[in-house]
């Protein structure tokens, strides 16, 4: 058994990363989030967590000194492929605040999650500056794109993950290896789709026998929730899903047998690997945004186990045990 590990969660959102790290054995020392509805979700599901409703730019890292892991799901709009190049003092950019908090809290490990666009050539210079800053603070750094579908998540969802570790732990770190097998949309949602006796569920499951496209949360600037841009909606259509909106409930008996049902917030949460008992605060649009913007808990669990191994200074042979833990948890989930 390793020591009890603590994590400080920045930009916690609806709790996907924090929940996955909890699955990996981390105790949430504090979860900081600016959105009131996200904070309500965190408090609803984990009343014992220290949830702080604040802008991370206003938070002092000294208040969290000595935490084992600082984990940040940095807001992604500036780093999307279509995003504008970042300028000086861009108020969308939260990395300066994250790096300041790292400098003040001095965690043993750092985990930063973002969209894969941050790995592109377009942001190479910016990425290098982040790595150089962490190196100056005493961290060995590496980054990688992990595909959620390789860790038990029934959607593609590539994510950029950056890891920083103190030298004492660096030699023990290994990136998580993919979990064999994959879950399909149809099998993942069969029970939810058949909840009201829809006669077309078996045919739908057969049609949805593949991995979903990346689920997106959308922005507050646009209207109600849907399953993404035109290309994504077409891909959902091939799975037999109407991507133009989010349903309030599963299809009923009178829904056409060959119809295209819409997904509910609970169904989308299932595809993100949130447990069914994890509830989201707010009305449908707000709840869906929390789900869609989250790092899937199963991905956070995978990287969390890797970090826990290295923080506990387990030799690389322990990675075999880690993979076994992942597979067992995958089967159970």
Coordinates of C-alpha atoms in Angstrom, one line a residue:
X1 CA 0.0 0.0 0.0
X2 CA 1.2 3.5 -0.9
X3 CA 0.8 6.6 1.1
X4 CA -2.5 8.6 1.0
X5 CA -2.2 11.1 -1.8
X6 CA -3.9 14.5 -2.1
X7 CA -4.9 16.4 -5.2
X8 CA -5.7 20.1 -5.7
X9 CA -8.2 20.4 -8.6
X10 CA -8.2 23.7 -10.7
X11 CA -11.1 24.5 -13.1
X12 CA -12.9 21.5 -11.7
X13 CA -16.0 21.8 -13.9
X14 CA -18.5 19.1 -13.4
X15 CA -16.0 16.9 -11.7
X16 CA -14.8 14.4 -14.4
X17 CA -11.1 14.7 -13.7
X18 CA -11.5 15.0 -9.9
X19 CA -13.7 11.9 -9.9
X20 CA -11.3 9.9 -12.0
X21 CA -8.4 10.9 -9.7
X22 CA -10.5 9.8 -6.7
X23 CA -11.0 6.4 -8.5
X24 CA -7.2 6.2 -8.7
X25 CA -6.8 6.8 -4.9
X26 CA -6.3 10.5 -4.6
X27 CA -8.1 12.5 -1.9
X28 CA -9.5 15.8 -3.2
X29 CA -7.9 18.4 -0.9
X30 CA -9.8 21.2 -2.7
X31 CA -11.7 21.7 -6.0
X32 CA -11.7 25.3 -7.4
X33 CA -14.2 26.3 -9.9
X34 CA -15.7 29.7 -11.0
X35 CA -19.1 28.5 -12.3
X36 CA -21.8 28.3 -9.5
X37 CA -23.7 25.4 -11.2
X38 CA -20.5 23.3 -11.4
X39 CA -19.8 24.0 -7.8
X40 CA -23.3 22.9 -6.9
X41 CA -22.7 19.7 -8.8
X42 CA -19.5 19.0 -6.9
X43 CA -21.1 19.7 -3.6
X44 CA -24.2 17.6 -4.5
X45 CA -22.1 14.5 -5.2
X46 CA -19.2 15.0 -2.8
X47 CA -20.4 17.1 0.2
X48 CA -17.1 16.3 2.0
X49 CA -15.0 17.9 -0.7
X50 CA -13.6 21.4 -0.1
X51 CA -15.3 23.1 -3.1
X52 CA -14.1 26.7 -3.6
X53 CA -16.2 28.9 -5.9
X54 CA -13.6 31.3 -7.2
X55 CA -11.5 32.4 -10.2
X56 CA -8.1 30.6 -10.0
X57 CA -6.5 33.9 -10.8
X58 CA -7.7 35.2 -7.4
X59 CA -6.6 32.1 -5.4
X60 CA -3.3 31.7 -3.4
X61 CA -1.3 28.6 -3.9
X62 CA 0.3 29.1 -0.5
X63 CA -3.1 28.0 1.0
X64 CA -2.6 24.6 -0.6
X65 CA 1.1 24.1 -0.1
X66 CA 2.3 20.5 0.2
X67 CA -0.4 18.9 -1.9
X68 CA 0.9 15.9 -3.8
X69 CA -0.8 16.6 -7.2
X70 CA -2.0 19.8 -8.8
X71 CA -4.4 18.9 -11.6
X72 CA -5.9 21.5 -13.9
X73 CA -8.5 21.1 -16.6
X74 CA -7.6 24.4 -18.2
X75 CA -10.4 26.0 -20.3
X76 CA -9.8 25.1 -23.9
X77 CA -11.2 27.8 -26.3
X78 CA -7.9 29.5 -26.8
X79 CA -6.3 26.2 -27.9
X80 CA -8.9 24.9 -30.3
X81 CA -7.8 24.5 -33.9
X82 CA -10.1 27.3 -34.9
X83 CA -9.0 29.5 -31.9
X84 CA -7.2 32.8 -32.5
X85 CA -3.5 32.9 -31.7
X86 CA -3.0 34.0 -28.1
X87 CA -1.9 37.6 -27.5
X88 CA -0.2 39.1 -24.5
X89 CA -2.4 39.2 -21.4
X90 CA -5.2 37.3 -23.2
X91 CA -7.9 37.0 -20.5
X92 CA -8.9 33.6 -21.9
X93 CA -5.5 32.1 -21.0
X94 CA -5.4 30.5 -17.6
X95 CA -2.0 28.9 -17.9
X96 CA -0.2 31.9 -16.2
X97 CA -2.5 31.4 -13.2
X98 CA -1.9 27.6 -13.2
X99 CA 1.9 28.1 -13.3
X100 CA 1.8 30.6 -10.5
X101 CA -0.2 28.2 -8.4
X102 CA 2.3 25.5 -9.1
X103 CA 5.1 27.8 -8.0
X104 CA 3.3 28.6 -4.8
X105 CA 1.8 25.2 -3.8
X106 CA 5.0 23.3 -4.8
X107 CA 3.2 20.0 -5.5
X108 CA 5.2 16.8 -6.2
X109 CA 3.3 16.3 -9.4
X110 CA 1.4 18.4 -12.0
X111 CA -1.3 17.3 -14.4
X112 CA -2.7 19.6 -17.1
X113 CA -5.4 18.6 -19.4
X114 CA -6.6 20.3 -22.6
X115 CA -7.8 19.8 -26.2
X116 CA -5.4 18.1 -28.7
X117 CA -5.1 21.5 -30.5
X118 CA -2.5 22.4 -27.8
X119 CA -0.2 19.7 -29.3
X120 CA -0.3 21.3 -32.8
X121 CA 2.5 23.2 -34.5
X122 CA 0.4 26.4 -34.1
X123 CA 0.9 26.3 -30.4
X124 CA 4.5 24.9 -30.3
X125 CA 6.1 28.1 -29.0
X126 CA 3.5 28.5 -26.3
X127 CA 3.7 24.9 -25.3
X128 CA 7.5 25.2 -25.1
X129 CA 7.2 28.2 -22.7
X130 CA 4.9 26.2 -20.4
X131 CA 7.4 23.3 -20.3
X132 CA 10.4 25.7 -19.7
X133 CA 8.6 27.4 -16.9
X134 CA 7.8 24.1 -15.2
X135 CA 11.4 23.0 -15.7
X136 CA 12.6 26.1 -13.9
X137 CA 10.4 25.2 -11.1
X138 CA 12.1 21.8 -10.8
X139 CA 9.8 19.5 -12.8
X140 CA 10.6 16.9 -15.4
X141 CA 7.9 17.3 -18.1
X142 CA 6.3 15.2 -20.8
X143 CA 3.1 15.4 -22.7
X144 CA 1.0 13.0 -24.8
X145 CA -2.3 12.7 -26.6
X146 CA -4.4 10.0 -25.1
X147 CA -7.5 8.7 -26.9
X148 CA -10.3 8.1 -24.5
X149 CA -11.6 5.1 -26.5
X150 CA -8.4 3.2 -25.4
X151 CA -9.4 3.4 -21.8
X152 CA -12.9 2.1 -21.7
X153 CA -14.7 5.2 -22.9
X154 CA -17.2 4.6 -25.8
X155 CA -16.1 7.7 -27.8
X156 CA -12.9 8.8 -29.6
X157 CA -12.2 12.0 -27.5
X158 CA -8.4 12.6 -27.9
X159 CA -7.1 14.7 -25.0
X160 CA -3.8 16.6 -24.5
X161 CA -2.2 15.6 -21.1
X162 CA 0.9 17.2 -19.7
X163 CA 2.6 15.7 -16.7
X164 CA 5.3 17.3 -14.5
X165 CA 7.1 15.4 -11.7
X166 CA 9.9 16.1 -9.3
X167 CA 13.1 14.3 -10.2
X168 CA 12.7 11.9 -7.2
X169 CA 9.5 10.5 -8.8
X170 CA 10.3 10.9 -12.5
X171 CA 12.0 7.6 -13.1
X172 CA 9.0 5.7 -11.8
X173 CA 6.5 7.4 -14.2
X174 CA 5.1 5.5 -17.2
X175 CA 2.2 6.6 -19.4
X176 CA -0.8 4.3 -19.0
X177 CA -1.1 1.6 -21.7
X178 CA -4.4 1.1 -23.5
X179 CA -7.0 -1.3 -22.0
X180 CA -7.8 -4.2 -24.3
X181 CA -11.3 -4.1 -25.9
X182 CA -13.7 -1.3 -26.4
X183 CA -17.3 -0.4 -25.5
X184 CA -19.8 0.6 -28.1
X185 CA -22.5 3.3 -27.9
X186 CA -25.3 0.7 -28.4
X187 CA -24.2 -1.7 -25.6
X188 CA -23.4 1.2 -23.3
X189 CA -26.9 2.7 -23.6
X190 CA -29.1 -0.3 -24.3
X191 CA -30.8 -0.2 -20.8
X192 CA -31.3 3.5 -20.8
X193 CA -32.7 3.5 -24.4
X194 CA -35.2 0.7 -23.5
X195 CA -36.4 2.2 -20.2
X196 CA -39.8 3.0 -21.6
X197 CA -40.3 0.0 -23.8
X198 CA -39.2 1.4 -27.2
X199 CA -39.7 -1.5 -29.6
X200 CA -36.8 -0.3 -31.8
X201 CA -34.1 -0.7 -29.2
X202 CA -32.5 -3.9 -30.5
X203 CA -32.2 -2.6 -34.0
X204 CA -30.8 0.7 -32.7
X205 CA -28.2 -1.1 -30.6
X206 CA -27.0 -3.0 -33.6
X207 CA -26.7 0.2 -35.6
X208 CA -24.9 2.0 -32.8
X209 CA -22.3 -0.8 -32.6
X210 CA -19.3 1.5 -32.7
X211 CA -17.5 4.2 -30.9
X212 CA -19.0 7.7 -30.7
X213 CA -17.5 10.8 -32.1
X214 CA -16.1 13.3 -29.5
X215 CA -18.8 14.7 -27.3
X216 CA -18.6 18.5 -27.0
X217 CA -20.0 20.7 -24.3
X218 CA -20.6 23.8 -26.4
X219 CA -20.3 27.4 -25.1
X220 CA -22.6 29.7 -23.2
X221 CA -22.9 32.0 -26.2
X222 CA -25.0 29.6 -28.2
X223 CA -28.5 28.3 -27.7
X224 CA -29.6 24.9 -26.4
X225 CA -27.5 21.8 -26.3
X226 CA -26.8 19.6 -29.3
X227 CA -24.1 17.0 -30.2
X228 CA -21.7 19.4 -32.0
X229 CA -21.0 20.8 -35.4
X230 CA -22.4 19.5 -38.7
X231 CA -19.8 16.8 -39.2
X232 CA -20.3 15.4 -35.7
X233 CA -24.1 15.4 -36.2
X234 CA -23.6 13.4 -39.4
X235 CA -21.5 10.9 -37.5
X236 CA -24.2 10.6 -34.8
X237 CA -26.7 10.1 -37.5
X238 CA -24.8 7.0 -38.7
X239 CA -25.2 5.7 -35.2
X240 CA -28.9 6.2 -35.4
X241 CA -28.9 9.2 -33.1
X242 CA -30.5 12.6 -33.8
X243 CA -27.8 15.0 -32.9
X244 CA -29.8 18.2 -33.2
X245 CA -30.7 18.3 -29.5
X246 CA -30.8 16.6 -26.1
X247 CA -33.9 14.8 -25.0
X248 CA -35.6 15.1 -21.7
X249 CA -36.3 11.3 -21.6
X250 CA -35.7 8.0 -23.3
X251 CA -38.0 7.1 -26.3
X252 CA -41.4 5.7 -25.4
X253 CA -43.4 2.8 -26.9
X254 CA -44.9 5.0 -29.5
X255 CA -41.6 6.3 -30.8
X256 CA -41.1 5.0 -34.4
X257 CA -39.3 1.6 -34.4
X258 CA -36.8 2.9 -37.0
X259 CA -36.6 6.4 -35.6
X260 CA -33.6 8.3 -34.5
X261 CA -33.8 9.0 -30.8
X262 CA -32.0 11.9 -29.1
X263 CA -29.7 11.2 -26.2
X264 CA -30.5 12.4 -22.7
X265 CA -28.0 14.1 -20.4
X266 CA -27.8 10.8 -18.4
X267 CA -27.0 8.9 -21.6
X268 CA -24.3 11.4 -22.6
X269 CA -22.9 11.2 -19.0
X270 CA -22.7 7.4 -19.4
X271 CA -20.8 7.8 -22.6
X272 CA -18.4 10.1 -20.7
X273 CA -18.0 7.2 -18.1
X274 CA -19.6 9.2 -15.3
X275 CA -21.3 6.7 -12.9
X276 CA -25.1 6.9 -13.1
X277 CA -25.3 8.1 -9.5
X278 CA -23.3 11.2 -10.3
X279 CA -26.0 14.0 -10.7
X280 CA -25.6 17.3 -12.5
X281 CA -27.0 20.5 -11.1
X282 CA -29.0 22.9 -13.2
X283 CA -31.4 22.7 -16.2
X284 CA -30.7 20.6 -19.2
X285 CA -28.5 23.0 -21.1
X286 CA -26.3 23.8 -18.1
X287 CA -26.1 20.1 -17.1
X288 CA -25.2 19.0 -20.6
X289 CA -22.4 21.6 -20.8
X290 CA -20.9 20.2 -17.6
X291 CA -21.0 16.7 -19.0
X292 CA -19.7 17.6 -22.5
X293 CA -16.8 19.7 -21.2
X294 CA -15.5 17.0 -18.8
X295 CA -12.4 14.8 -19.0
X296 CA -13.9 11.3 -18.9
X297 CA -13.4 9.9 -15.4
X298 CA -11.9 6.7 -16.9
X299 CA -9.2 8.6 -18.6
X300 CA -8.4 10.6 -15.4
X301 CA -8.3 7.3 -13.5
X302 CA -5.8 5.8 -15.9
X303 CA -3.4 8.8 -15.7
X304 CA -4.1 9.0 -12.0
X305 CA -2.9 5.4 -11.4
X306 CA 0.3 6.2 -13.3
X307 CA 0.9 9.3 -11.2
X308 CA 0.1 7.4 -8.0
X309 CA 2.6 4.7 -8.9
X310 CA 5.3 7.3 -9.5
X311 CA 4.5 9.4 -6.4
X312 CA 4.7 6.2 -4.3
X313 CA 8.1 5.5 -6.1
X314 CA 7.0 2.1 -7.4
X315 CA 9.3 0.6 -9.9
X316 CA 8.3 0.1 -13.5
X317 CA 7.4 -3.5 -12.8
X318 CA 4.5 -2.1 -10.8
X319 CA 3.0 -0.8 -14.1
X320 CA 1.9 -4.4 -14.7
X321 CA -0.1 -4.2 -11.5
X322 CA -1.5 -0.8 -12.6
X323 CA -2.7 -2.3 -15.9
X324 CA -4.3 -5.1 -14.0
X325 CA -6.1 -2.6 -11.7
X326 CA -7.3 -0.7 -14.8
X327 CA -8.7 -3.8 -16.5
X328 CA -10.5 -4.9 -13.3
X329 CA -11.9 -1.5 -12.8
X330 CA -12.9 -1.4 -16.5
X331 CA -14.8 -4.6 -16.2
X332 CA -16.5 -3.5 -13.0
X333 CA -17.4 -0.1 -14.6

